[in-house]
Amino acid sequence: MGYSAPRGTHDILPTESHRWRSLERAFEDLVSLYGYAEIRTPAFEDTELFVRTSGDTSEVVTKQMYTFEDKGGRSITLKPEGTAPAVRAYLEHGLGQQGAVTRLWYATPIFRYERPQKGRYRQAHQVGLELIGSESPAADCEVIEITVRFYEALGIRGLRVLVNSLGREETRARYRAVLLDHARPYLETLEPDVRSRYERNPLRILDSKDPEAIAAMADAPRVLDYLEEASKAHFDALRGLLDEAGIEYVVAPEVVRGLDYYTDTVFEVQSTSLGAQSALCGGGRYDNLIHEIGGPRTPSVGVAMGVERALMVQEAEGVDVAAPTPRAFLVSATPEARAEVRALARSLRAAGLACIIDLDGRSMKSQLKAADRSGAPIAVLIGTDELAARTATVRDLRTSTQKSVPRDSVVEEVRRA
Ligand code: AMP
């Protein structure tokens, strides 16, 4: 019996890794335009960091964390999300001194003990942003705008942007009471999981996928009707800025997000091309988080985008991502030509041109077959005649035509192919 990848994880094979690279490059290129710099944090953190920040009633903390004791007796957790580690590092290294606005991006695996299915994994990957130190709705708008531009850059078309505001402590407390009153008569009909949300965090009944819960909450009072003045003004300003940026969105009171640290703005982007698992990303404002882990009050906003989901949508929408191919496959027609082929490969690579050579002294026929499979547009053949005449035969693999060129102009010939 051989080994296989652990349940809920997946290998990213050479046939698909170029899609990942292309997505990561598009993300980095885009966010650099807005002045974001990369932060890399460890794969694991002290468990307490996540319990403290995600909230001890959140689904992630109660059910999904990969937590273990290390050999030194510390409780360690593989990171289930990227924000808490990023702000922990921000604080630890004093990145935001003198009240400056700090813009960070990350690309990271996340680990959650979930029920695996298509689009839901135990090791998933996210790219994300943290915009730390601004309370302006312009910050919320910047993060939402980058998110939308990112999906556009990936060629994704069917986007639905959902925004909501959860207000602050006062709103939460008032709204919590209202929700409890609303949901109480339905409790008997709800699944145990939803009922436990009622007890732990009633806000989360709103984003349950259970049909009974959806029906029960359809006419629930909306959090937006309970916002404090400042939150209401913030949300109105954000909406104005989104309009100004030409971003289409809908106000969606059911978007409450799974992690407890959000204040005021929350948002999600969904794909209209995926059925289940249509959530592409989630984000929002987290003005209390940094204070919660021992720092000064620092208004912040961020987003985390699922890499697998974005790739799934690209595929569902038929977005073509070209795989990188070598520029040439070099064929040695005789054993004597091999040294010359190696020398040619060296000069091509020095010129930044990717090429592949045969390593095993295979027959010319099998080298040409490999050349065809490699995806290279041309093969360059060197045999006895070419050696003697200091030439090479350049074969166009798409048209099966060939010509002889001087050895000295092969690099230029490959560059043009
Ligand atoms: P969250 O950190 O839960 O707000 O998730 C943000 C985004 O990450 C989601 O919208 C998904 O696209 C993606 N995501 C979260 N958890 C998983 C998972 N277990 N498997 C695949 N993608 C995930």
XYZ file of C-alpha atoms and ligand atoms in Angstrom:
440
model
C 0.000 0.000 0.000
C 1.486 3.319 -1.038
C 0.975 6.636 0.703
C -1.448 9.285 -0.399
C -1.838 12.946 0.514
C -3.746 13.370 3.812
C -7.524 13.754 3.543
C -8.510 17.299 2.659
C -5.114 18.196 1.201
C -4.006 18.165 -2.404
C -0.802 18.159 -4.364
C -0.371 20.945 -6.854
C 1.040 19.168 -9.879
C 3.196 20.597 -12.675
C 0.154 20.551 -14.956
C -1.597 23.082 -12.701
C 1.148 24.846 -10.760
C 1.536 27.439 -13.520
C -2.048 28.524 -12.797
C -1.081 29.097 -9.161
C 2.028 31.041 -10.127
C 0.107 33.138 -12.552
C -2.517 33.962 -9.919
C 0.101 34.807 -7.304
C 1.997 36.978 -9.764
C -1.192 38.806 -10.773
C -1.916 39.441 -7.102
C 1.569 40.719 -6.330
C 1.648 42.951 -9.425
C -1.735 44.421 -8.607
C -1.228 45.115 -4.908
C 2.212 46.628 -5.572
C 0.406 49.302 -7.573
C -1.349 50.306 -4.360
C 1.807 50.268 -2.225
C 1.355 46.959 -0.361
C 4.444 45.053 0.813
C 4.627 41.357 1.545
C 4.689 39.873 5.024
C 5.473 36.201 5.712
C 4.593 34.735 9.072
C 5.231 31.269 10.538
C 3.021 28.291 9.699
C 2.088 28.005 13.379
C 1.447 30.368 16.270
C 0.594 30.161 19.940
C -2.959 28.806 20.134
C -4.047 31.707 22.319
C -3.516 34.195 19.475
C -6.324 32.626 17.446
C -8.635 31.966 20.389
C -8.242 35.582 21.408
C -8.777 37.102 17.993
C -11.208 34.828 16.139
C -13.423 34.589 19.200
C -13.844 31.539 21.385
C -17.339 30.892 20.026
C -16.307 31.049 16.378
C -16.569 27.926 14.273
C -12.873 28.086 13.447
C -11.828 28.050 17.083
C -14.413 25.608 18.411
C -14.215 23.000 15.676
C -11.573 23.534 13.078
C -8.173 24.294 14.523
C -5.205 21.975 14.183
C -3.960 22.352 17.730
C -1.297 20.286 19.424
C 1.149 20.443 22.250
C 4.772 20.664 21.163
C 7.581 18.866 22.929
C 8.100 21.891 25.159
C 4.511 21.690 26.405
C 3.303 24.793 24.499
C -0.069 24.791 22.798
C 0.553 25.405 19.125
C -1.958 25.904 16.293
C -1.378 25.693 12.554
C -2.648 29.004 11.255
C -6.319 28.799 10.308
C -6.252 32.314 8.830
C -3.762 35.019 7.952
C -4.909 38.167 9.718
C -4.057 37.398 13.350
C -0.467 36.351 12.529
C 0.023 39.426 10.317
C -1.133 41.863 12.982
C 0.803 39.974 15.648
C 3.946 40.518 13.549
C 2.959 44.133 12.855
C 2.804 44.787 16.590
C 5.818 42.734 17.556
C 8.053 44.598 15.102
C 6.530 48.042 15.563
C 5.695 48.354 11.867
C 3.171 51.113 12.354
C 5.218 53.669 14.209
C 4.283 57.363 14.177
C 0.745 56.540 13.230
C 1.665 55.677 9.652
C -0.721 53.647 7.540
C 0.760 50.211 6.895
C -0.177 48.150 3.860
C 0.633 44.443 3.982
C -0.093 41.515 1.687
C 0.403 37.804 2.221
C 0.044 34.483 0.469
C -0.304 31.597 2.866
C -1.657 28.114 3.411
C -4.400 27.906 6.027
C -5.315 24.826 8.027
C -8.856 24.028 9.106
C -10.342 20.719 10.127
C -13.327 20.862 7.766
C -15.434 18.250 6.045
C -13.548 18.035 2.747
C -15.476 18.510 -0.479
C -14.903 20.284 -3.766
C -13.720 23.792 -2.936
C -13.289 23.022 0.765
C -10.030 21.618 2.055
C -8.135 21.057 5.267
C -5.126 22.800 3.856
C -6.342 25.642 1.673
C -4.522 28.724 0.430
C -5.281 32.395 0.694
C -3.880 35.633 -0.584
C -4.826 38.632 1.487
C -4.377 42.258 2.446
C -4.186 44.108 5.738
C -4.515 47.890 5.632
C -3.592 48.970 9.136
C -3.949 52.400 10.709
C -6.760 54.113 8.826
C -10.290 54.597 10.041
C -11.441 56.200 6.824
C -14.116 54.543 4.695
C -11.622 55.202 1.888
C -9.548 52.369 3.399
C -12.507 49.966 3.243
C -13.102 51.073 -0.329
C -9.444 50.571 -1.282
C -9.480 46.977 -0.049
C -12.775 46.171 -1.784
C -11.614 47.837 -4.979
C -8.342 45.880 -5.072
C -10.289 42.686 -4.466
C -12.592 43.314 -7.401
C -9.706 44.395 -9.651
C -7.870 41.206 -8.732
C -10.708 38.982 -9.902
C -11.000 41.078 -13.035
C -7.252 40.642 -13.642
C -7.784 36.880 -13.401
C -10.363 37.140 -16.165
C -13.223 36.232 -13.823
C -16.511 37.747 -14.901
C -19.471 36.572 -12.811
C -18.854 38.537 -9.601
C -21.311 39.482 -6.895
C -19.997 41.931 -4.291
C -21.921 41.867 -1.015
C -21.381 44.511 1.649
C -22.837 44.955 5.092
C -22.090 46.736 8.337
C -22.129 45.059 11.731
C -21.712 48.291 13.649
C -19.841 48.419 16.934
C -20.290 47.142 20.488
C -23.524 49.019 21.168
C -25.110 47.871 17.915
C -23.958 44.312 18.532
C -25.486 44.204 21.991
C -28.817 45.682 20.891
C -29.012 43.626 17.750
C -28.090 40.440 19.565
C -31.101 40.881 21.843
C -33.366 41.565 18.858
C -32.131 38.472 17.051
C -32.593 36.268 20.091
C -36.208 37.427 20.332
C -36.766 36.821 16.646
C -35.242 33.335 16.546
C -36.712 32.022 19.818
C -40.055 30.807 18.387
C -38.236 28.829 15.670
C -35.729 27.119 17.920
C -37.526 23.743 17.919
C -37.436 23.562 14.122
C -33.745 24.357 13.801
C -30.899 21.876 13.508
C -28.768 21.329 16.613
C -25.860 23.102 14.970
C -27.971 26.198 14.338
C -29.425 26.016 17.827
C -25.955 26.056 19.278
C -25.232 29.179 17.232
C -28.266 30.685 18.931
C -26.694 30.098 22.280
C -23.154 31.063 21.385
C -23.373 33.770 18.744
C -26.877 34.520 17.430
C -25.485 36.686 14.633
C -24.245 33.538 12.982
C -27.721 32.060 12.547
C -27.956 34.573 9.736
C -25.266 32.950 7.659
C -26.388 29.379 8.243
C -27.014 27.408 5.045
C -29.704 25.312 6.746
C -32.992 25.857 4.805
C -35.062 25.982 8.024
C -32.744 28.629 9.416
C -32.856 30.622 6.174
C -36.666 30.510 6.259
C -36.765 31.451 9.945
C -34.453 34.404 9.451
C -35.909 35.646 6.153
C -37.856 38.405 7.834
C -35.464 38.961 10.740
C -34.750 42.612 11.582
C -31.722 43.944 9.714
C -28.579 44.937 11.561
C -28.398 48.043 9.373
C -31.511 49.395 11.091
C -29.702 49.286 14.450
C -26.448 51.004 13.519
C -25.067 53.758 15.694
C -24.754 57.176 14.010
C -20.994 56.922 13.407
C -21.320 53.458 11.876
C -24.173 54.565 9.704
C -22.174 57.551 8.453
C -19.176 55.282 7.787
C -21.286 52.847 5.803
C -22.964 55.607 3.777
C -19.571 57.118 2.968
C -18.238 53.719 1.884
C -21.209 53.239 -0.421
C -20.554 56.631 -2.001
C -16.901 55.759 -2.568
C -17.762 52.387 -4.103
C -20.141 54.117 -6.478
C -17.433 56.617 -7.349
C -15.022 53.739 -8.094
C -17.617 52.167 -10.370
C -17.883 49.024 -8.262
C -21.212 47.280 -8.401
C -22.332 45.818 -5.103
C -25.403 44.850 -3.164
C -26.129 45.529 0.491
C -26.506 42.087 2.067
C -27.614 41.976 5.710
C -27.030 38.212 5.814
C -23.270 38.658 5.461
C -21.962 38.472 9.021
C -18.678 36.564 8.512
C -17.455 33.690 10.616
C -14.780 35.388 12.675
C -15.707 37.548 15.612
C -13.204 40.325 15.157
C -15.054 42.337 12.543
C -16.490 45.805 13.296
C -18.531 47.976 10.952
C -17.825 46.971 7.352
C -17.930 43.330 6.288
C -17.965 42.107 2.706
C -17.817 39.031 0.551
C -17.364 38.441 -3.126
C -19.214 35.507 -4.612
C -18.980 33.894 -7.987
C -22.085 33.374 -10.058
C -20.272 30.534 -11.856
C -19.984 28.221 -8.843
C -22.943 26.545 -7.199
C -21.823 25.463 -3.742
C -18.693 27.088 -2.294
C -19.387 30.259 -4.251
C -17.650 32.485 -1.667
C -14.445 33.734 -3.224
C -13.271 35.895 -0.382
C -14.245 37.593 2.818
C -13.093 40.701 4.543
C -13.936 43.687 6.598
C -12.896 46.159 9.225
C -11.364 44.999 12.488
C -10.823 48.088 14.607
C -10.541 46.227 17.931
C -8.285 43.368 16.940
C -4.918 44.999 17.552
C -6.034 46.354 20.902
C -7.351 42.895 21.736
C -3.841 41.436 21.436
C -2.169 44.111 23.506
C -1.555 46.963 21.060
C -2.962 50.473 20.870
C -6.378 51.012 19.278
C -5.605 50.774 15.583
C -8.373 50.898 12.996
C -7.733 48.380 10.228
C -9.380 46.610 7.350
C -8.457 43.496 5.404
C -9.498 40.736 3.055
C -8.638 37.056 2.590
C -9.215 35.460 -0.794
C -9.335 31.738 -1.396
C -6.837 30.680 -4.050
C -8.485 27.331 -4.850
C -11.870 29.002 -5.277
C -10.482 31.633 -7.665
C -8.829 28.887 -9.714
C -12.092 26.912 -9.753
C -13.949 29.913 -11.146
C -11.293 30.534 -13.755
C -11.729 26.971 -14.865
C -15.536 27.088 -14.753
C -15.471 30.247 -16.870
C -12.962 28.766 -19.310
C -10.187 31.270 -18.608
C -7.097 30.033 -20.388
C -3.809 30.285 -18.498
C -0.883 29.421 -20.754
C 1.610 26.918 -19.358
C 5.210 27.989 -19.737
C 6.973 26.035 -22.480
C 10.648 25.888 -23.444
C 11.658 28.017 -26.411
C 13.583 25.177 -28.034
C 14.387 21.493 -27.744
C 17.964 20.699 -28.730
C 18.581 17.422 -30.516
C 21.979 15.765 -30.904
C 21.836 13.600 -34.011
C 25.126 11.834 -33.213
C 27.046 11.202 -29.971
C 29.792 13.549 -31.228
C 27.302 16.424 -31.318
C 26.400 16.217 -27.660
C 29.124 18.559 -26.379
C 28.139 21.119 -29.002
C 24.469 20.797 -27.981
C 25.419 21.396 -24.354
C 27.408 24.479 -25.377
C 24.461 25.768 -27.382
C 22.128 25.172 -24.417
C 24.496 27.222 -22.245
C 24.449 30.169 -24.624
C 20.655 30.026 -24.980
C 20.165 30.007 -21.220
C 22.696 32.811 -20.771
C 20.509 34.775 -23.177
C 17.466 34.006 -21.023
C 15.964 31.481 -23.456
C 14.644 28.254 -21.943
C 15.643 25.054 -23.695
C 15.712 21.334 -23.022
C 18.354 18.816 -24.054
C 18.412 15.039 -24.126
C 20.528 13.647 -21.304
C 20.505 9.952 -22.092
C 21.869 9.615 -25.610
C 18.508 8.546 -27.023
C 17.894 7.973 -30.711
C 17.151 10.994 -32.843
C 13.607 9.713 -33.374
C 12.905 9.566 -29.658
C 14.494 12.984 -29.119
C 12.188 14.447 -31.765
C 9.205 12.824 -30.085
C 10.266 14.381 -26.772
C 10.654 17.717 -28.585
C 7.053 17.467 -29.808
C 5.782 16.647 -26.323
C 7.776 19.478 -24.711
C 5.588 22.183 -26.240
C 8.655 23.966 -27.663
C 7.934 25.698 -30.959
C 11.215 24.571 -32.506
C 13.812 21.862 -32.344
C 17.458 22.634 -33.064
C 19.350 19.661 -34.513
C 23.090 19.237 -34.606
C 24.663 16.214 -36.342
C 27.814 15.387 -38.269
C 27.084 17.765 -41.163
C 26.159 20.632 -38.892
C 29.299 20.114 -36.798
C 31.473 20.215 -39.901
C 29.754 23.274 -41.392
C 29.286 25.113 -38.033
C 25.558 25.286 -38.648
C 22.399 23.976 -36.999
C 19.135 22.708 -38.445
C 16.196 24.618 -37.034
C 12.973 22.640 -37.321
C 9.652 24.381 -36.853
C 7.626 21.793 -34.938
C 4.290 23.401 -35.784
C 4.775 23.349 -39.560
C 7.338 20.519 -39.785
C 9.524 22.684 -42.002
C 13.210 23.117 -41.443
C 16.148 25.233 -42.497
C 19.866 25.430 -41.953
C 21.247 28.445 -40.076
C 24.798 29.434 -39.122
C 25.712 28.229 -35.622
C 26.341 31.840 -34.545
C 22.821 32.939 -35.295
C 20.978 30.130 -33.492
C 20.364 32.244 -30.384
C 18.711 34.962 -32.463
C 16.750 32.352 -34.400
C 15.374 30.851 -31.155
C 14.553 34.266 -29.794
C 12.477 35.015 -32.885
C 10.662 31.661 -32.970
P -12.400 33.164 5.685
O -10.982 33.227 6.161
O -13.185 32.068 6.299
O -13.046 34.495 5.658
O -12.301 32.703 4.158
C -11.947 33.551 3.116
C -11.954 32.756 1.827
O -10.990 31.702 1.897
C -13.267 32.032 1.562
O -14.176 32.869 0.902
C -12.816 30.896 0.673
O -12.653 31.355 -0.650
C -11.455 30.559 1.227
N -11.500 29.429 2.171
C -11.691 29.465 3.505
N -11.665 28.226 4.032
C -11.443 27.384 3.015
C -11.301 25.958 2.909
N -11.377 25.163 3.974
N -11.085 25.418 1.682
C -10.996 26.212 0.585
N -11.116 27.546 0.628
C -11.336 28.132 1.816
